[in-house]
């Protein structure tokens, strides 16, 4: 693993983290910064929940990323952001907590491996040292002073109750030098032992951590969130806590979710295989045979793709067998393995057993360099009993087979997580290889589908509102019984039959009895909810005559077939929705215009004034007060009390990480190295930075010592200044390229570049919940509808749906903002424009109709939306009639109707 291209949603998560860290310094407190950041990111601010036992304003937040989303890579990538934007310190201590020893060992291996993407991400923080807890108990001061040190441990390792863990709090001769020459303030902050004259300050790892104010990363936080675990963390006076989990705690000790990634985003960016195609079969041998047939079909597709250049793929089946029970015959691993070998002629070498006693997977890892993914490895079937060993991962797993019901929550969640991951994090050509499969021994499809959805929510971190569409039936007859999967879009017609005798419903089990009613006056039995074949067999025992029994069986068949009417969305019906995008001609070749950096623009910093601005000087003055522990108690604008947490943190870090005594050239060199700006030549950046620093040092009160002390703040001010200057340069080039005299020769709207709304790639951060009124949207492309920003926007959507029901629009979609892979945008000089709605207009049998983009703007925002109108108009004008654009204000719906003529 030498190369790793981050996905767009991953970059957006990191952008959210950076924005929060910056806001922590810009606003009165980290808690206010959290609410402001979520407001800015998602349009609705979230309340901050402080942790009991910690300072109320300690930065504490959670990144919610479903299974398969790359949580550990995001954590590694965040370390550089912690140093630069929160701690403003070159080096730090990161306390990286994981839920178990297998995960700890796996994480240590990956973070230490110089070829692994996790290590590469960590290196962005500069020199790094990765160690386990035993190594940390003898860490040297030089190591902590010269590198960012990541200590990987289980959260149990710090709990005082465990004797082995107590060593963290005991004195160690190896650590004594960390406590030389401490200031009184530092000594006062250390943990002590004993009372009165017996009171001592141990030279312990716990006290080293208290001095260094570690930033805590809690990986897979949902496994670690107990009060005991958080009490343990408070002992080390952390600089902040970042949780990464698929399933944050939202009730007991609520997580502060800063950024939430949806499963649809992972699907859109090819990280996971969805939907999960479910098939239930009461006969376990037939269920296993069906899974084998599916695996063989997938393997054939994979081989065909490999012959055309695709990477190697050998689809695997994960089989969850039943545990052995004394005196009871169960579908245990030996019986399942024997079935595979005896009745399906599967060679024993293609089967591996992974249970508490059988260590088949560990042997595979020992025998093959790439483990089970090695092309030389023959294994196609993995039989487990409960859950697989933590840390084992193989994206080749495609099929989950459960010999029992889905009641063993932990095991099913874990196995599901294994089959969801997309091999190579990129889609295959065949649709079947971009899906996951589940075969369950069960008589009740609807109940099994519901249990599977529950497991996706509880274990994989999917959102309840999106999970219905991510479990689909393999067989059409089973799909009709999955009413939950069509929630709100299905009509079940009651089936009434006249019987010559009164059925004895008292003897019928309640789940079946609740699906029927009896009218004694009319002698009518009404089936109100579809009955399965098994339920019909149970119900017919309530009557004695053959004719009544036959009538019940016939009515039950109708109840689960013709009595069910589904409303299917255009996406479910397989309609395609493609929207042409803006393309730019670069060196004679058209390419998608999704980044203004591709424009040819004059970009030379030497032409700009390099002097610090008045705002820069003010920021540096305020920063100096903070670093010196000066009192800044009340924010002048808001009157709110300003948190002391960050000033105290900066003071503590300043005491333990002494600023360097660099000369002007070394400070300038450091600033250049820490200002990543690929659009600039090194010489141009170096000249600008050197001149800016020289001008700063000429100001009264600004010395080299102060520059060393505040170099991170200097870096942030320079970064903002350079970004602003580049934005000005890009704006001019954008205007010339897209709206200049010969723009038509450089910009085009072609079918070569078109955004496609995929069936399962719609991920609103919030669904519309009826807050502006209720409307039965019948022509929206998806079953879900993203939230509206205003009542007027909602009314605009109603107008579009009415037009669609009258046949003037084929279907439409509520476009999303900042949901890459899920939303259409037009590139501007300083960002992206996401029109509120996109409509597919009627076409002919062989040619789709035009696209209409609709943007609603309130009168108060009409003037500021001038650049949106310009880019929308340009897109329409260059499309040669295939695209139309309209911006509506003051509820002038007739402007939409004009475009539909």
mmCIF file of N, CA, C and O in Angstrom, residues 439-502:
data_model
loop_
_atom_site.group_PDB
_atom_site.id
_atom_site.type_symbol
_atom_site.label_atom_id
_atom_site.label_comp_id
_atom_site.label_asym_id
_atom_site.label_seq_id
_atom_site.Cartn_x
_atom_site.Cartn_y
_atom_site.Cartn_z
ATOM 1 N N UNK A 439 -27.599 -14.372 2.805
ATOM 2 C CA UNK A 439 -28.483 -15.535 2.719
ATOM 3 C C UNK A 439 -28.743 -15.999 4.148
ATOM 4 O O UNK A 439 -27.806 -16.297 4.893
ATOM 5 N N UNK A 440 -30.017 -16.028 4.534
ATOM 6 C CA UNK A 440 -30.363 -16.331 5.928
ATOM 7 C C UNK A 440 -31.369 -17.476 5.970
ATOM 8 O O UNK A 440 -32.351 -17.483 5.207
ATOM 9 N N UNK A 441 -31.097 -18.447 6.849
ATOM 10 C CA UNK A 441 -32.045 -19.545 7.057
ATOM 11 C C UNK A 441 -33.214 -18.989 7.864
ATOM 12 O O UNK A 441 -33.102 -18.743 9.065
ATOM 13 N N UNK A 442 -34.331 -18.743 7.176
ATOM 14 C CA UNK A 442 -35.492 -18.123 7.828
ATOM 15 C C UNK A 442 -36.733 -18.335 6.977
ATOM 16 O O UNK A 442 -36.651 -18.453 5.752
ATOM 17 N N UNK A 443 -37.883 -18.376 7.647
ATOM 18 C CA UNK A 443 -39.160 -18.491 6.935
ATOM 19 C C UNK A 443 -39.805 -17.129 6.701
ATOM 20 O O UNK A 443 -40.728 -17.011 5.915
ATOM 21 N N UNK A 444 -39.328 -16.110 7.415
ATOM 22 C CA UNK A 444 -40.000 -14.813 7.380
ATOM 23 C C UNK A 444 -39.076 -13.764 6.783
ATOM 24 O O UNK A 444 -38.158 -13.274 7.451
ATOM 25 N N UNK A 445 -39.310 -13.405 5.530
ATOM 26 C CA UNK A 445 -38.427 -12.448 4.860
ATOM 27 C C UNK A 445 -38.532 -11.068 5.487
ATOM 28 O O UNK A 445 -37.518 -10.417 5.764
ATOM 29 N N UNK A 446 -39.741 -10.572 5.718
ATOM 30 C CA UNK A 446 -39.922 -9.207 6.223
ATOM 31 C C UNK A 446 -39.242 -9.041 7.579
ATOM 32 O O UNK A 446 -38.569 -8.035 7.836
ATOM 33 N N UNK A 447 -39.405 -10.031 8.446
ATOM 34 C CA UNK A 447 -38.784 -9.960 9.770
ATOM 35 C C UNK A 447 -37.258 -9.963 9.653
ATOM 36 O O UNK A 447 -36.557 -9.226 10.346
ATOM 37 N N UNK A 448 -36.741 -10.797 8.753
ATOM 38 C CA UNK A 448 -35.287 -10.881 8.556
ATOM 39 C C UNK A 448 -34.740 -9.590 7.965
ATOM 40 O O UNK A 448 -33.681 -9.098 8.380
ATOM 41 N N UNK A 449 -35.455 -9.016 7.001
ATOM 42 C CA UNK A 449 -35.011 -7.749 6.400
ATOM 43 C C UNK A 449 -34.991 -6.650 7.456
ATOM 44 O O UNK A 449 -34.058 -5.838 7.504
ATOM 45 N N UNK A 450 -36.005 -6.641 8.330
ATOM 46 C CA UNK A 450 -36.037 -5.653 9.406
ATOM 47 C C UNK A 450 -34.866 -5.817 10.363
ATOM 48 O O UNK A 450 -34.241 -4.838 10.782
ATOM 49 N N UNK A 451 -34.555 -7.081 10.709
ATOM 50 C CA UNK A 451 -33.425 -7.342 11.608
ATOM 51 C C UNK A 451 -32.109 -6.926 10.971
ATOM 52 O O UNK A 451 -31.220 -6.375 11.634
ATOM 53 N N UNK A 452 -31.975 -7.164 9.671
ATOM 54 C CA UNK A 452 -30.750 -6.791 8.965
ATOM 55 C C UNK A 452 -30.598 -5.268 8.943
ATOM 56 O O UNK A 452 -29.499 -4.735 9.155
ATOM 57 N N UNK A 453 -31.693 -4.565 8.726
ATOM 58 C CA UNK A 453 -31.647 -3.089 8.759
ATOM 59 C C UNK A 453 -31.262 -2.598 10.161
ATOM 60 O O UNK A 453 -30.493 -1.650 10.292
ATOM 61 N N UNK A 454 -31.821 -3.246 11.172
ATOM 62 C CA UNK A 454 -31.463 -2.872 12.546
ATOM 63 C C UNK A 454 -29.968 -3.030 12.782
ATOM 64 O O UNK A 454 -29.333 -2.200 13.433
ATOM 65 N N UNK A 455 -29.401 -4.093 12.256
ATOM 66 C CA UNK A 455 -27.964 -4.349 12.440
ATOM 67 C C UNK A 455 -27.126 -3.318 11.692
ATOM 68 O O UNK A 455 -26.067 -2.910 12.149
ATOM 69 N N UNK A 456 -27.589 -2.870 10.527
ATOM 70 C CA UNK A 456 -26.865 -1.841 9.780
ATOM 71 C C UNK A 456 -26.867 -0.519 10.537
ATOM 72 O O UNK A 456 -25.893 0.229 10.514
ATOM 73 N N UNK A 457 -27.966 -0.236 11.226
ATOM 74 C CA UNK A 457 -28.056 1.008 12.001
ATOM 75 C C UNK A 457 -27.217 0.901 13.274
ATOM 76 O O UNK A 457 -26.392 1.768 13.576
ATOM 77 N N UNK A 458 -27.424 -0.177 14.031
ATOM 78 C CA UNK A 458 -26.784 -0.307 15.341
ATOM 79 C C UNK A 458 -25.296 -0.596 15.249
ATOM 80 O O UNK A 458 -24.512 -0.147 16.081
ATOM 81 N N UNK A 459 -24.889 -1.348 14.224
ATOM 82 C CA UNK A 459 -23.491 -1.757 14.146
ATOM 83 C C UNK A 459 -22.662 -1.036 13.122
ATOM 84 O O UNK A 459 -21.529 -0.640 13.391
ATOM 85 N N UNK A 460 -23.203 -0.858 11.913
ATOM 86 C CA UNK A 460 -22.419 -0.255 10.835
ATOM 87 C C UNK A 460 -22.529 1.263 10.804
ATOM 88 O O UNK A 460 -21.800 1.925 10.072
ATOM 89 N N UNK A 461 -23.469 1.828 11.601
ATOM 90 C CA UNK A 461 -23.557 3.283 11.680
ATOM 91 C C UNK A 461 -24.371 3.921 10.570
ATOM 92 O O UNK A 461 -24.246 5.119 10.321
ATOM 93 N N UNK A 462 -25.226 3.155 9.900
ATOM 94 C CA UNK A 462 -26.100 3.739 8.892
ATOM 95 C C UNK A 462 -27.207 4.534 9.597
ATOM 96 O O UNK A 462 -27.527 4.268 10.751
ATOM 97 N N UNK A 463 -27.766 5.496 8.883
ATOM 98 C CA UNK A 463 -28.866 6.268 9.451
ATOM 99 C C UNK A 463 -30.184 5.558 9.165
ATOM 100 O O UNK A 463 -30.386 5.001 8.091
ATOM 101 N N UNK A 464 -31.081 5.599 10.146
ATOM 102 C CA UNK A 464 -32.351 4.883 10.016
ATOM 103 C C UNK A 464 -33.107 5.300 8.769
ATOM 104 O O UNK A 464 -33.698 4.488 8.071
ATOM 105 N N UNK A 465 -33.049 6.588 8.438
ATOM 106 C CA UNK A 465 -33.845 7.075 7.316
ATOM 107 C C UNK A 465 -33.314 6.608 5.968
ATOM 108 O O UNK A 465 -34.014 6.653 4.973
ATOM 109 N N UNK A 466 -32.036 6.177 5.898
ATOM 110 C CA UNK A 466 -31.473 5.771 4.616
ATOM 111 C C UNK A 466 -31.389 4.253 4.466
ATOM 112 O O UNK A 466 -31.159 3.745 3.372
ATOM 113 N N UNK A 467 -31.588 3.532 5.574
ATOM 114 C CA UNK A 467 -31.277 2.114 5.554
ATOM 115 C C UNK A 467 -32.332 1.285 4.820
ATOM 116 O O UNK A 467 -32.041 0.189 4.346
ATOM 117 N N UNK A 468 -33.559 1.803 4.696
ATOM 118 C CA UNK A 468 -34.610 1.008 4.055
ATOM 119 C C UNK A 468 -34.226 0.611 2.630
ATOM 120 O O UNK A 468 -34.437 -0.518 2.213
ATOM 121 N N UNK A 469 -33.615 1.542 1.900
ATOM 122 C CA UNK A 469 -33.292 1.262 0.500
ATOM 123 C C UNK A 469 -32.003 0.460 0.334
ATOM 124 O O UNK A 469 -31.661 0.046 -0.767
ATOM 125 N N UNK A 470 -31.271 0.246 1.448
ATOM 126 C CA UNK A 470 -29.993 -0.449 1.343
ATOM 127 C C UNK A 470 -30.099 -1.948 1.616
ATOM 128 O O UNK A 470 -29.102 -2.648 1.605
ATOM 129 N N UNK A 471 -31.307 -2.434 1.905
ATOM 130 C CA UNK A 471 -31.549 -3.879 1.968
ATOM 131 C C UNK A 471 -32.652 -4.169 0.958
ATOM 132 O O UNK A 471 -33.762 -3.654 1.083
ATOM 133 N N UNK A 472 -32.328 -4.960 -0.056
ATOM 134 C CA UNK A 472 -33.313 -5.259 -1.098
ATOM 135 C C UNK A 472 -33.446 -6.773 -1.248
ATOM 136 O O UNK A 472 -32.556 -7.533 -0.867
ATOM 137 N N UNK A 473 -34.568 -7.183 -1.799
ATOM 138 C CA UNK A 473 -34.844 -8.612 -1.958
ATOM 139 C C UNK A 473 -34.251 -9.126 -3.263
ATOM 140 O O UNK A 473 -34.308 -8.465 -4.299
ATOM 141 N N UNK A 474 -33.680 -10.335 -3.195
ATOM 142 C CA UNK A 474 -33.158 -10.963 -4.411
ATOM 143 C C UNK A 474 -34.297 -11.484 -5.283
ATOM 144 O O UNK A 474 -34.202 -11.517 -6.503
ATOM 145 N N UNK A 475 -35.399 -11.906 -4.638
ATOM 146 C CA UNK A 475 -36.530 -12.487 -5.365
ATOM 147 C C UNK A 475 -37.720 -11.538 -5.329
ATOM 148 O O UNK A 475 -38.040 -10.976 -4.285
ATOM 149 N N UNK A 476 -38.395 -11.409 -6.461
ATOM 150 C CA UNK A 476 -39.526 -10.482 -6.565
ATOM 151 C C UNK A 476 -40.634 -10.849 -5.589
ATOM 152 O O UNK A 476 -41.262 -9.984 -4.975
ATOM 153 N N UNK A 477 -40.877 -12.168 -5.416
ATOM 154 C CA UNK A 477 -41.964 -12.577 -4.520
ATOM 155 C C UNK A 477 -41.656 -12.238 -3.068
ATOM 156 O O UNK A 477 -42.568 -12.014 -2.269
ATOM 157 N N UNK A 478 -40.372 -12.188 -2.704
ATOM 158 C CA UNK A 478 -40.011 -11.784 -1.344
ATOM 159 C C UNK A 478 -40.062 -10.265 -1.201
ATOM 160 O O UNK A 478 -40.387 -9.749 -0.135
ATOM 161 N N UNK A 479 -39.747 -9.554 -2.266
ATOM 162 C CA UNK A 479 -39.788 -8.088 -2.228
ATOM 163 C C UNK A 479 -41.180 -7.584 -1.882
ATOM 164 O O UNK A 479 -41.341 -6.576 -1.193
ATOM 165 N N UNK A 480 -42.211 -8.300 -2.319
ATOM 166 C CA UNK A 480 -43.584 -7.863 -2.074
ATOM 167 C C UNK A 480 -43.945 -7.946 -0.595
ATOM 168 O O UNK A 480 -44.870 -7.279 -0.136
ATOM 169 N N UNK A 481 -43.214 -8.756 0.155
ATOM 170 C CA UNK A 481 -43.497 -8.894 1.586
ATOM 171 C C UNK A 481 -42.712 -7.894 2.425
ATOM 172 O O UNK A 481 -42.931 -7.779 3.629
ATOM 173 N N UNK A 482 -41.802 -7.166 1.791
ATOM 174 C CA UNK A 482 -40.937 -6.228 2.516
ATOM 175 C C UNK A 482 -41.592 -4.853 2.561
ATOM 176 O O UNK A 482 -41.170 -3.911 1.897
ATOM 177 N N UNK A 483 -42.647 -4.730 3.373
ATOM 178 C CA UNK A 483 -43.389 -3.468 3.428
ATOM 179 C C UNK A 483 -42.538 -2.350 4.017
ATOM 180 O O UNK A 483 -42.661 -1.197 3.615
ATOM 181 N N UNK A 484 -41.645 -2.671 4.959
ATOM 182 C CA UNK A 484 -40.776 -1.655 5.560
ATOM 183 C C UNK A 484 -39.865 -1.032 4.510
ATOM 184 O O UNK A 484 -39.565 0.156 4.550
ATOM 185 N N UNK A 485 -39.438 -1.864 3.549
ATOM 186 C CA UNK A 485 -38.551 -1.365 2.504
ATOM 187 C C UNK A 485 -39.222 -0.401 1.555
ATOM 188 O O UNK A 485 -38.557 0.287 0.781
ATOM 189 N N UNK A 486 -40.553 -0.359 1.600
ATOM 190 C CA UNK A 486 -41.300 0.573 0.751
ATOM 191 C C UNK A 486 -42.157 1.492 1.602
ATOM 192 O O UNK A 486 -43.251 1.896 1.209
ATOM 193 N N UNK A 487 -41.641 1.809 2.802
ATOM 194 C CA UNK A 487 -42.422 2.605 3.753
ATOM 195 C C UNK A 487 -42.919 3.894 3.116
ATOM 196 O O UNK A 487 -42.154 4.647 2.529
ATOM 197 N N UNK A 488 -44.232 4.129 3.238
ATOM 198 C CA UNK A 488 -44.825 5.355 2.696
ATOM 199 C C UNK A 488 -45.103 5.287 1.208
ATOM 200 O O UNK A 488 -45.709 6.199 0.649
ATOM 201 N N UNK A 489 -44.675 4.194 0.556
ATOM 202 C CA UNK A 489 -44.859 4.105 -0.899
ATOM 203 C C UNK A 489 -45.499 2.778 -1.296
ATOM 204 O O UNK A 489 -45.212 2.223 -2.338
ATOM 205 N N UNK A 490 -46.349 2.264 -0.399
ATOM 206 C CA UNK A 490 -47.032 1.010 -0.680
ATOM 207 C C UNK A 490 -48.477 1.103 -0.188
ATOM 208 O O UNK A 490 -48.750 1.699 0.846
ATOM 209 N N UNK A 491 -49.397 0.537 -0.960
ATOM 210 C CA UNK A 491 -50.806 0.471 -0.571
ATOM 211 C C UNK A 491 -51.176 -1.006 -0.450
ATOM 212 O O UNK A 491 -51.010 -1.772 -1.405
ATOM 213 N N UNK A 492 -51.634 -1.396 0.749
ATOM 214 C CA UNK A 492 -52.039 -2.788 0.984
ATOM 215 C C UNK A 492 -53.565 -2.830 1.043
ATOM 216 O O UNK A 492 -54.173 -2.250 1.937
ATOM 217 N N UNK A 493 -54.159 -3.501 0.075
ATOM 218 C CA UNK A 493 -55.626 -3.600 0.024
ATOM 219 C C UNK A 493 -56.086 -4.789 0.858
ATOM 220 O O UNK A 493 -55.581 -5.909 0.679
ATOM 221 N N UNK A 494 -57.009 -4.578 1.810
ATOM 222 C CA UNK A 494 -57.516 -5.711 2.604
ATOM 223 C C UNK A 494 -58.202 -6.748 1.707
ATOM 224 O O UNK A 494 -58.834 -6.400 0.693
ATOM 225 N N UNK A 495 -58.061 -7.998 2.058
ATOM 226 C CA UNK A 495 -58.684 -9.087 1.291
ATOM 227 C C UNK A 495 -59.749 -9.729 2.182
ATOM 228 O O UNK A 495 -59.432 -10.274 3.255
ATOM 229 N N UNK A 496 -61.019 -9.646 1.746
ATOM 230 C CA UNK A 496 -62.145 -10.173 2.538
ATOM 231 C C UNK A 496 -62.721 -11.417 1.878
ATOM 232 O O UNK A 496 -62.887 -11.464 0.646
ATOM 233 N N UNK A 497 -63.012 -12.442 2.689
ATOM 234 C CA UNK A 497 -63.641 -13.673 2.174
ATOM 235 C C UNK A 497 -64.793 -14.060 3.098
ATOM 236 O O UNK A 497 -64.749 -13.824 4.302
ATOM 237 N N UNK A 498 -65.839 -14.604 2.493
ATOM 238 C CA UNK A 498 -66.990 -15.075 3.267
ATOM 239 C C UNK A 498 -66.798 -16.554 3.585
ATOM 240 O O UNK A 498 -66.501 -17.353 2.686
ATOM 241 N N UNK A 499 -66.948 -16.900 4.860
ATOM 242 C CA UNK A 499 -66.770 -18.284 5.286
ATOM 243 C C UNK A 499 -68.100 -18.845 5.792
ATOM 244 O O UNK A 499 -68.940 -18.119 6.332
ATOM 245 N N UNK A 500 -68.271 -20.129 5.633
ATOM 246 C CA UNK A 500 -69.506 -20.781 6.087
ATOM 247 C C UNK A 500 -69.448 -21.135 7.564
ATOM 248 O O UNK A 500 -70.434 -21.604 8.139
ATOM 249 N N UNK A 501 -68.291 -20.931 8.189
ATOM 250 C CA UNK A 501 -68.157 -21.221 9.601
ATOM 251 C C UNK A 501 -67.304 -20.144 10.263
ATOM 252 O O UNK A 501 -66.515 -19.461 9.601
ATOM 253 N N UNK A 502 -67.471 -19.978 11.560
ATOM 254 C CA UNK A 502 -66.675 -19.004 12.302
ATOM 255 C C UNK A 502 -65.322 -19.612 12.649
ATOM 256 O O UNK A 502 -65.256 -20.669 13.275
#
